[in-house]
């Protein structure tokens, strides 16, 4: 099979002019465009014809190393995917399984498609890319691309596991964009993709911050405390409860920092907060069934660990290292370090 010619035809090498680019390229126009595609199946089908597609194979995204050595998702045109499917003897309707995931800066609708029924190595070779496990991909890709493939994989997974109505057992059917599924029974129940809310908190006693590790974490990695919100709880209640359960402390002030969609293992909505405990009450009582260890860390220790970064594979990991850049835990720890430095400088 000749690689280069089909490749040239199928890869999106430059932005295409869209019928729908009559909108201005502003953020508001893009968001309204996307919202319309979720509601209007015909408009969505038309946008797919001019859209970009990111391929997955059994939930692994197809990546490619760019000229500067950085990874990026392989992006194909609609006709490119059709060519690929024909080449591999797959029939046309599969393209309709694609799911809307976003809109490029050039107002081009972005979709994802899982070709898990095709030969993985052959598709990868055809597209001059590699299918890479999502956890690895997430940290190889730059931020916006990492978020896009994480969202895509979460949606693909949700569709693959929500084919039936949980009330009646009848099949569910998706809309064109893949933003919902409706039960085919008389109940017409509508299902939307789900995320589990998780609160993640960096505790400070004024001069130190608290990090913990679960036995399942990679060796030596410490992170901020996190926990799933229970039904009926506010975020603040979940935060107070998780800290009490995991390390036996009572939290004082809480402030919101930032949030992120976390695809591992099953789509959590992480809400990142800072909180304080009284310097007089910092004695830990760690629940060893939840955490293998939890400790207070000084500014020097945190600064050093941030500076050292994530250990490379192969050699023995350091005693303590911190979550990588794309994790909200990393963001919280960096914010704390910067705030402590400012405080020290102003003293
Ligand atoms: N992005 C980031 O920076 C970080 C993300 N995380 C993520 O936060 C999440 C929660 O942290 P944990 O300390 O594990 O939570 P956790 O302290 O609530 O303990 C997990 C346990 O909670 C129970 N649970 C209750 N509701 C659940 C639900 N909706 N889904 C799954 N389990 C549920 C299960 O028994 C599970 O074993 C994890 O998925 C982890 O990957 C954790 C640290 C850093
Ligand atoms: Mg926890």
XYZ file of C-alpha atoms and ligand atoms in Angstrom:
392
model
C 0.000 0.000 0.000
C 1.443 3.375 -0.954
C 1.521 5.616 2.074
C 2.301 9.046 0.802
C -0.487 9.665 -1.662
C -3.398 8.649 0.536
C -1.728 10.463 3.387
C -1.585 13.712 1.470
C -5.233 13.361 0.615
C -6.494 12.550 4.093
C -4.528 14.766 6.441
C -5.819 18.212 7.250
C -2.742 20.231 6.412
C -4.446 23.596 6.283
C -7.720 25.027 7.512
C -10.596 24.565 5.119
C -13.077 27.272 4.276
C -16.392 26.326 5.752
C -19.899 27.026 4.688
C -20.438 27.982 8.307
C -17.626 30.523 8.435
C -20.175 33.195 7.677
C -19.969 33.648 11.444
C -17.171 35.859 12.637
C -14.292 33.957 14.215
C -14.962 35.342 17.664
C -15.353 33.129 20.715
C -19.072 33.914 20.957
C -19.688 32.857 17.363
C -17.812 29.613 17.858
C -19.758 28.746 20.987
C -23.091 29.522 19.315
C -22.063 27.504 16.282
C -21.245 24.511 18.502
C -24.478 24.879 20.444
C -26.441 24.860 17.194
C -24.674 21.701 16.054
C -25.770 19.989 19.272
C -29.387 20.885 18.599
C -29.634 20.581 14.820
C -28.749 17.169 13.352
C -28.716 18.431 9.759
C -26.371 21.315 10.526
C -24.137 18.886 12.405
C -24.038 16.451 9.464
C -23.093 19.346 7.152
C -20.376 20.511 9.562
C -18.956 16.975 9.609
C -18.472 17.110 5.828
C -16.190 20.121 6.283
C -14.853 19.133 9.666
C -11.668 17.743 11.162
C -11.558 14.291 12.704
C -9.342 12.886 15.423
C -9.087 9.090 15.292
C -9.064 6.696 18.244
C -8.535 2.962 18.329
C -10.244 1.332 21.321
C -10.044 4.675 23.126
C -6.384 5.349 22.300
C -5.818 8.588 20.349
C -3.764 8.655 17.143
C -0.767 10.963 17.617
C 2.042 12.136 15.438
C 5.367 13.791 16.235
C 5.516 17.239 14.633
C 8.577 18.798 12.965
C 9.692 20.392 16.242
C 9.516 17.050 18.039
C 6.317 17.803 19.949
C 3.353 15.460 19.692
C -0.026 16.407 18.226
C -3.195 14.483 17.397
C -3.415 13.387 13.754
C -6.234 15.391 12.185
C -8.060 14.075 9.134
C -10.645 15.498 6.785
C -14.040 13.858 6.384
C -13.155 12.652 2.902
C -9.825 11.442 4.258
C -11.612 9.269 6.795
C -13.928 7.995 4.063
C -10.861 7.051 1.986
C -9.351 5.320 4.968
C -12.542 3.378 5.733
C -12.878 2.317 2.082
C -9.235 1.243 2.013
C -9.837 -1.000 4.977
C -13.095 -2.359 3.582
C -15.254 -0.676 6.205
C -18.640 0.679 5.166
C -19.681 4.351 5.078
C -22.116 4.683 7.982
C -19.274 4.383 10.467
C -18.425 7.994 9.769
C -21.792 8.845 11.319
C -20.548 7.412 14.594
C -18.252 10.415 14.940
C -18.839 12.717 17.881
C -18.604 16.478 18.010
C -15.812 17.628 20.328
C -15.149 21.255 19.502
C -14.490 23.995 17.005
C -11.066 25.089 15.793
C -9.908 28.702 15.768
C -10.668 28.616 12.039
C -14.342 27.787 12.794
C -13.944 24.222 11.675
C -16.027 21.694 13.593
C -13.906 18.999 15.276
C -15.081 15.401 15.671
C -13.661 12.150 16.975
C -14.190 8.615 15.763
C -13.151 5.256 17.206
C -12.010 2.805 14.535
C -11.461 -0.003 17.030
C -12.856 -2.598 14.607
C -10.008 -1.981 12.128
C -6.453 -3.284 12.336
C -4.672 -0.869 14.660
C -1.154 -1.141 13.235
C -2.359 -0.850 9.638
C -4.456 2.283 10.346
C -1.571 3.844 12.258
C 0.807 3.190 9.356
C -1.717 4.515 6.816
C -1.979 7.775 8.766
C 1.736 7.958 9.677
C 0.876 8.098 13.363
C 0.797 5.962 16.492
C -2.113 5.050 18.742
C -0.980 5.864 22.265
C -2.666 5.102 25.591
C -4.619 8.142 26.834
C -2.681 8.591 30.089
C 0.584 8.749 28.151
C -0.931 10.913 25.399
C -2.350 13.364 27.930
C 1.107 14.192 29.250
C 2.855 14.117 25.848
C 0.518 16.681 24.286
C 0.489 20.439 24.851
C -2.389 21.668 27.096
C -5.160 22.454 24.570
C -4.572 19.258 22.552
C -4.410 17.194 25.763
C -7.765 18.614 26.852
C -9.293 17.943 23.424
C -8.271 14.271 23.303
C -9.299 13.791 26.944
C -12.731 15.191 26.179
C -12.997 13.096 23.026
C -12.044 9.890 24.800
C -14.464 10.593 27.663
C -17.324 11.092 25.175
C -16.418 7.981 23.154
C -16.272 5.931 26.342
C -19.607 7.315 27.536
C -21.326 6.366 24.261
C -19.747 2.919 24.298
C -21.124 2.235 27.784
C -24.544 3.894 27.590
C -26.205 2.018 24.766
C -29.174 1.005 26.919
C -31.743 2.814 29.035
C -31.085 2.037 32.709
C -34.828 2.319 33.488
C -36.246 0.034 30.778
C -33.275 -1.829 29.268
C -34.294 -0.585 25.808
C -31.591 0.724 23.400
C -30.732 4.418 23.489
C -30.076 6.485 20.357
C -27.669 9.368 20.083
C -28.252 12.702 18.399
C -25.971 13.610 15.497
C -23.498 15.568 17.616
C -23.344 12.866 20.282
C -24.211 15.325 23.042
C -27.073 13.155 24.349
C -28.757 9.736 24.053
C -32.507 9.163 24.158
C -34.200 5.952 25.217
C -36.187 4.347 22.416
C -38.836 3.221 24.925
C -41.994 5.217 25.606
C -40.167 6.841 28.556
C -37.987 8.844 26.080
C -35.491 9.350 28.892
C -32.669 11.653 27.848
C -29.136 10.817 29.011
C -26.289 13.325 28.997
C -22.546 12.579 29.312
C -21.580 12.505 32.999
C -18.670 13.666 35.111
C -18.215 12.931 38.829
C -17.507 16.048 40.912
C -14.284 15.801 42.920
C -12.890 18.368 45.315
C -9.100 18.677 45.441
C -7.543 20.815 48.149
C -4.103 22.072 49.003
C -4.020 22.573 52.773
C -1.657 25.109 54.280
C -0.766 25.829 57.926
C 0.720 29.181 56.969
C 4.280 27.994 56.319
C 3.875 24.419 55.058
C 1.497 22.594 52.734
C 0.056 19.116 53.079
C 0.483 16.426 50.440
C -0.465 12.780 50.507
C -0.094 9.682 48.404
C -2.270 6.656 47.752
C -0.618 3.253 47.482
C -1.751 3.177 43.824
C 0.174 6.368 42.883
C 3.456 6.016 40.984
C 6.294 5.486 43.480
C 7.338 8.740 45.176
C 4.498 10.907 43.790
C 2.692 13.092 46.339
C -0.395 15.152 45.532
C -3.042 17.393 47.067
C -5.877 15.651 48.936
C -8.847 14.756 46.746
C -12.208 13.099 47.124
C -15.495 12.492 45.335
C -18.463 14.603 46.413
C -21.266 12.604 47.994
C -24.854 13.015 46.832
C -26.437 16.083 48.427
C -23.174 17.675 49.556
C -21.926 21.140 48.771
C -18.362 21.399 47.559
C -17.327 22.935 50.879
C -18.951 20.098 52.821
C -17.158 17.541 50.656
C -13.855 19.337 51.240
C -14.295 19.460 55.038
C -15.377 15.793 55.130
C -12.553 14.486 52.899
C -9.870 16.279 54.931
C -11.388 15.004 58.196
C -11.626 11.440 56.827
C -8.204 11.239 55.227
C -5.916 13.150 57.619
C -8.091 13.943 60.682
C -7.868 17.751 60.465
C -10.481 20.519 60.673
C -10.303 23.043 57.873
C -10.650 26.805 58.357
C -10.756 29.122 55.332
C -11.498 27.750 51.875
C -10.907 29.535 48.575
C -11.541 28.405 45.015
C -8.598 28.249 42.612
C -9.400 26.490 39.343
C -10.966 23.376 37.855
C -10.304 20.734 35.246
C -11.866 17.750 33.540
C -9.834 14.736 34.595
C -10.362 11.723 32.318
C -8.767 9.127 34.638
C -10.202 6.663 35.347
C -13.722 7.831 34.398
C -14.281 11.565 33.850
C -14.096 13.527 37.066
C -14.775 17.219 37.323
C -11.934 18.365 39.583
C -12.573 21.542 41.579
C -9.295 22.851 42.941
C -9.265 24.804 46.227
C -6.841 26.166 48.781
C -7.663 25.854 52.459
C -5.983 26.589 55.767
C -5.746 24.843 59.110
C -4.752 26.485 62.362
C -0.955 26.279 62.949
C -1.872 25.045 66.435
C -3.727 22.009 65.053
C -1.537 20.354 62.424
C -1.074 16.914 63.983
C -2.043 14.344 61.327
C -4.134 11.272 61.946
C -3.857 9.540 58.572
C -6.451 6.961 57.501
C -4.083 4.308 56.151
C -6.883 2.572 54.276
C -7.126 5.681 52.046
C -3.590 7.115 52.086
C -0.263 5.363 52.271
C 1.325 8.558 53.582
C 0.619 12.257 54.173
C 3.120 14.890 55.275
C 3.656 18.589 55.694
C 6.171 20.053 53.222
C 8.173 23.262 53.584
C 8.479 25.911 50.883
C 12.068 24.791 50.221
C 11.004 21.173 49.728
C 8.159 22.166 47.405
C 10.326 24.579 45.393
C 12.976 21.888 44.959
C 10.461 19.248 43.875
C 8.815 21.639 41.382
C 12.218 22.534 40.013
C 13.176 18.850 39.620
C 9.978 18.089 37.671
C 8.633 14.665 36.814
C 11.321 11.948 36.938
C 12.222 10.331 33.653
C 11.450 6.667 33.132
C 14.032 4.067 33.872
C 16.060 5.250 36.849
C 14.878 5.086 40.469
C 12.354 7.891 41.222
C 13.240 10.483 43.882
C 11.671 10.036 47.345
C 9.219 12.827 46.563
C 8.023 14.222 43.254
C 4.935 16.192 42.290
C 2.107 15.718 39.744
C 2.895 16.840 36.173
C 1.966 20.189 34.662
C -1.446 19.253 33.210
C -2.796 18.207 36.617
C -4.778 20.716 38.663
C -2.772 19.495 41.690
C 0.371 20.886 40.020
C -1.387 24.204 39.519
C -2.456 24.399 43.182
C 1.058 23.572 44.404
C 2.620 26.175 42.086
C 0.147 28.808 43.270
C 0.977 28.019 46.891
C 4.742 28.242 46.238
C 4.348 31.595 44.475
C 2.171 32.984 47.268
C 4.600 31.848 49.948
C 7.499 33.424 48.055
C 5.622 36.717 47.813
C 4.842 36.570 51.532
C 8.496 35.911 52.395
C 9.621 38.738 50.124
C 7.232 41.188 51.778
C 8.327 40.276 55.341
N -5.930 16.023 38.433
C -5.298 15.959 39.582
O -4.437 16.786 39.878
C -5.641 14.866 40.553
C -6.708 14.028 40.305
N -7.097 13.101 41.237
C -8.289 12.286 40.916
O -9.276 12.551 41.885
C -10.139 11.450 41.955
C -10.645 11.266 43.370
O -9.581 11.115 44.281
P -9.601 9.925 45.373
O -8.648 10.347 46.443
O -9.352 8.632 44.703
O -11.112 9.935 45.881
P -11.718 9.462 47.308
O -10.845 9.946 48.410
O -13.150 9.891 47.310
O -11.585 7.898 47.327
C -11.958 7.083 46.236
C -13.042 6.115 46.693
O -14.253 6.833 46.793
C -15.362 6.007 46.420
N -16.212 6.800 45.469
C -17.240 7.597 45.851
N -17.816 8.179 44.803
C -17.161 7.751 43.694
C -17.284 8.011 42.300
N -18.212 8.840 41.800
N -16.406 7.441 41.449
C -15.443 6.607 41.921
N -15.278 6.320 43.236
C -16.119 6.880 44.136
C -14.773 4.706 45.878
O -14.891 3.755 46.918
C -13.316 5.022 45.668
O -12.465 3.929 45.897
C -9.362 10.251 41.408
O -10.062 9.782 40.275
C -8.017 10.799 41.011
O -7.601 10.311 39.754
C -6.443 12.961 42.429
C -5.352 13.758 42.725
C -4.824 14.723 41.790
Mg -8.881 10.804 48.421
